[in-house]
Short mmCIF file of C-alpha atoms and ligand atoms in Angstrom, two decimals:
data_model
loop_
_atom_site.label_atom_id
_atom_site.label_comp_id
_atom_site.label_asym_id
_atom_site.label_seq_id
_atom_site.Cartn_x
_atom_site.Cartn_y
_atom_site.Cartn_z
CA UNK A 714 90.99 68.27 78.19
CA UNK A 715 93.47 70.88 79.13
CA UNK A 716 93.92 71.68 82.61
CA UNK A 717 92.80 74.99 84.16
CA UNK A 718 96.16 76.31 84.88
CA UNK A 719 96.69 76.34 80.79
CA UNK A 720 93.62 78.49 80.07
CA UNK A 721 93.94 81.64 83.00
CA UNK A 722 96.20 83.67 80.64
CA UNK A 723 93.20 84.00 78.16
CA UNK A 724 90.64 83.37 80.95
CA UNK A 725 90.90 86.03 83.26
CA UNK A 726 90.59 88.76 81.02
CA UNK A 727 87.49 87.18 79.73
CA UNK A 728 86.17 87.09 82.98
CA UNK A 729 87.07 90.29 83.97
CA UNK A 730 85.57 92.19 80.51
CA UNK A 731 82.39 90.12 81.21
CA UNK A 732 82.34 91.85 84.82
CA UNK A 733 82.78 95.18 82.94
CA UNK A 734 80.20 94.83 80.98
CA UNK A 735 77.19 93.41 83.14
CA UNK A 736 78.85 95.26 86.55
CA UNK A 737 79.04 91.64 88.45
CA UNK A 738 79.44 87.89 86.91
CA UNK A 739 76.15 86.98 86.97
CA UNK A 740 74.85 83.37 87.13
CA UNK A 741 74.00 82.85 83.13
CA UNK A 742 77.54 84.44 82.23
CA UNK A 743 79.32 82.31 84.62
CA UNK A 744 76.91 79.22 82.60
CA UNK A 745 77.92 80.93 79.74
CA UNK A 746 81.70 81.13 80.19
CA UNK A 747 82.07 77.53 81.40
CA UNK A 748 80.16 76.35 78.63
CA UNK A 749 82.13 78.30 76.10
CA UNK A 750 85.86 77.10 77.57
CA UNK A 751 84.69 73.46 78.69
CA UNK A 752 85.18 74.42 82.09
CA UNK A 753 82.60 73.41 84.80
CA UNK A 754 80.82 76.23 86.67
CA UNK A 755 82.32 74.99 89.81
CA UNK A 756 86.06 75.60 88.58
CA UNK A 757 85.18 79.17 86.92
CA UNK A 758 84.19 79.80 90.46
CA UNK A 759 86.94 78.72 91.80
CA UNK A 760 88.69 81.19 89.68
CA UNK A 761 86.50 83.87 90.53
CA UNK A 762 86.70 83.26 93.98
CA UNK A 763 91.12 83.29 94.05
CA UNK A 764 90.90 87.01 92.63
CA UNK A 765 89.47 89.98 94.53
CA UNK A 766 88.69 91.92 91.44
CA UNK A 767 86.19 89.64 89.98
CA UNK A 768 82.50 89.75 91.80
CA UNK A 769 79.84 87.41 91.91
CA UNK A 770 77.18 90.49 93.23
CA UNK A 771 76.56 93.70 92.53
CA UNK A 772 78.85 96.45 93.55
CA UNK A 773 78.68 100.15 94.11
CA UNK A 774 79.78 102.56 91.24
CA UNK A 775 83.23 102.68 93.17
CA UNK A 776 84.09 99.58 94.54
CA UNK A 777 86.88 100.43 97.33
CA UNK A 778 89.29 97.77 98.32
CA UNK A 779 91.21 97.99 101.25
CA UNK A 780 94.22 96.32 101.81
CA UNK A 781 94.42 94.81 105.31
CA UNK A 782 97.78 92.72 104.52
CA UNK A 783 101.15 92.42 106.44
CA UNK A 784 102.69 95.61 104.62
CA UNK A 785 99.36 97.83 105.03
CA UNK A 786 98.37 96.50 108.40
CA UNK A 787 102.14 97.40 109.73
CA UNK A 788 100.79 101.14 108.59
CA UNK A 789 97.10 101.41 109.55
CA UNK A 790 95.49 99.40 107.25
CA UNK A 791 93.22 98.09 109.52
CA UNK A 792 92.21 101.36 110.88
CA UNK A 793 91.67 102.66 107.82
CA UNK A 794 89.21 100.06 106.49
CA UNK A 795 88.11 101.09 110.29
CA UNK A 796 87.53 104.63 108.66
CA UNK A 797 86.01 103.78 105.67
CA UNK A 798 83.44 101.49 107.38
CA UNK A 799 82.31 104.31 109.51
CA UNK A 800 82.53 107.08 106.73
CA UNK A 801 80.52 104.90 104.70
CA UNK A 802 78.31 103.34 106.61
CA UNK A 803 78.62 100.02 105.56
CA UNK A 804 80.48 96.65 106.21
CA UNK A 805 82.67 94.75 104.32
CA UNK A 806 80.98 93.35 101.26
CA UNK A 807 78.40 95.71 101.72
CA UNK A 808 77.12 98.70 99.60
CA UNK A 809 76.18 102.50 100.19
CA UNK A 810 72.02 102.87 100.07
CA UNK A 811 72.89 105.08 97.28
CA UNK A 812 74.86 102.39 95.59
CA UNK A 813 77.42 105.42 94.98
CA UNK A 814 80.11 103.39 96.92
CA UNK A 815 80.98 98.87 97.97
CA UNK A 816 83.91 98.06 100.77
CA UNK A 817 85.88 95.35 100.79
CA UNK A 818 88.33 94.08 102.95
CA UNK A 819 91.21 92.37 100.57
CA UNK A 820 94.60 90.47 100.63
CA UNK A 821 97.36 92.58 99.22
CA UNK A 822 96.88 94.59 95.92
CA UNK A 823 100.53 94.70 95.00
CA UNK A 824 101.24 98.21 96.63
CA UNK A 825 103.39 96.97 99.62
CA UNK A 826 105.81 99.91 99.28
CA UNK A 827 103.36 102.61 99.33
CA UNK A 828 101.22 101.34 102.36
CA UNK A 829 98.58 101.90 103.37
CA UNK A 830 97.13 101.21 100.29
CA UNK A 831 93.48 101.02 98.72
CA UNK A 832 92.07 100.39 95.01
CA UNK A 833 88.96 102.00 94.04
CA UNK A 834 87.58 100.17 90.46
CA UNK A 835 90.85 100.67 88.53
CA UNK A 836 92.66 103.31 90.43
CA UNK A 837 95.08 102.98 93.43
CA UNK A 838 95.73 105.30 96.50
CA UNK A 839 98.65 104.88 98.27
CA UNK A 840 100.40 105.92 101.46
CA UNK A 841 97.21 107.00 103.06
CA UNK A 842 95.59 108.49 106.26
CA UNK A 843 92.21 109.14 107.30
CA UNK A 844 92.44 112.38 106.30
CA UNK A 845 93.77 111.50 102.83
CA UNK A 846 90.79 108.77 102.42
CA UNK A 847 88.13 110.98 102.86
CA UNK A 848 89.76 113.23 100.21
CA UNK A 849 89.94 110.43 98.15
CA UNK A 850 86.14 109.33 98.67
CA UNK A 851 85.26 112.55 97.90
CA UNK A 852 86.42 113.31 95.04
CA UNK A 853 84.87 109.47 93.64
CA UNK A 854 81.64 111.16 95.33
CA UNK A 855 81.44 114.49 92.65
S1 FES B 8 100.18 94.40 101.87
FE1 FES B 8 98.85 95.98 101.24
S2 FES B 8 99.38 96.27 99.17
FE2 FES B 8 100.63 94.62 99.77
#
């Protein structure tokens, strides 16, 4: 059997369209997706687990990530997640009653030279304030 390393280039977009499609990687597709690349369920979730795009729970319709790394923290990353937790009223890993909106605290999103930055779904925001954010999280709110 191949090793796992040989299968991510075709894997992770697998598991990332499955996400797409069911809004979280749900128990049966994870069954599903081991079954169908000979993997076990423990090393698909071991994959899932590395990347902070892929979900094992259900989000909000806008999933913000904020990036709390060396780059972002140097520029108020932390006190933006700060911001978002108290505009939002939630925690990391957490979601709006509404379900409108999910935080999440992550590792760096590859946007080093534009921090602070934060992804929302697909989109990034860079070089933010607090000011900027709540811009930002209100136009995902309309
Ligand atoms: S450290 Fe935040 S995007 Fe890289």
């Amino acid at each position: 059997m191949a090793p796992i390393s040989d299968k991510l280039d075709s894997f992770f977009p697998m598991l990332l369209y499955t996400q797409d499609e069911l809004g979280y990687l749900t128990d049966d597709a994870i069954a599903h997706l081991a079954k169908k690349t000979e993997l076990t369920e423990l090393e698909v979730r071991n994959v899932i687990s590395y990347y902070s795009l892929l979900h094992t729970k259900p989000l909000g319709k806008y999933h913000v990530q904020v990036c709390t790394n060396i780059s972002c923290m140097l520029r108020g990353g932390e006190e933006l997640l700060d911001h978002c937790k108290q505009r939002l009223g939630i925690g990391h890993k957490q979601v709006t009653r509404d379900g409108v909106f999910s935080l999440e605290e992550v590792e760096c999103i590859g946007a080093c030279s534009w921090a602070p930055a934060v992804q929302v779904n697909y989109d990034f925001h860079e070089n933010l304030t607090a000011e900027k954010m709540d811009k930002v999280l209100e136009t995902y709110r309309k």
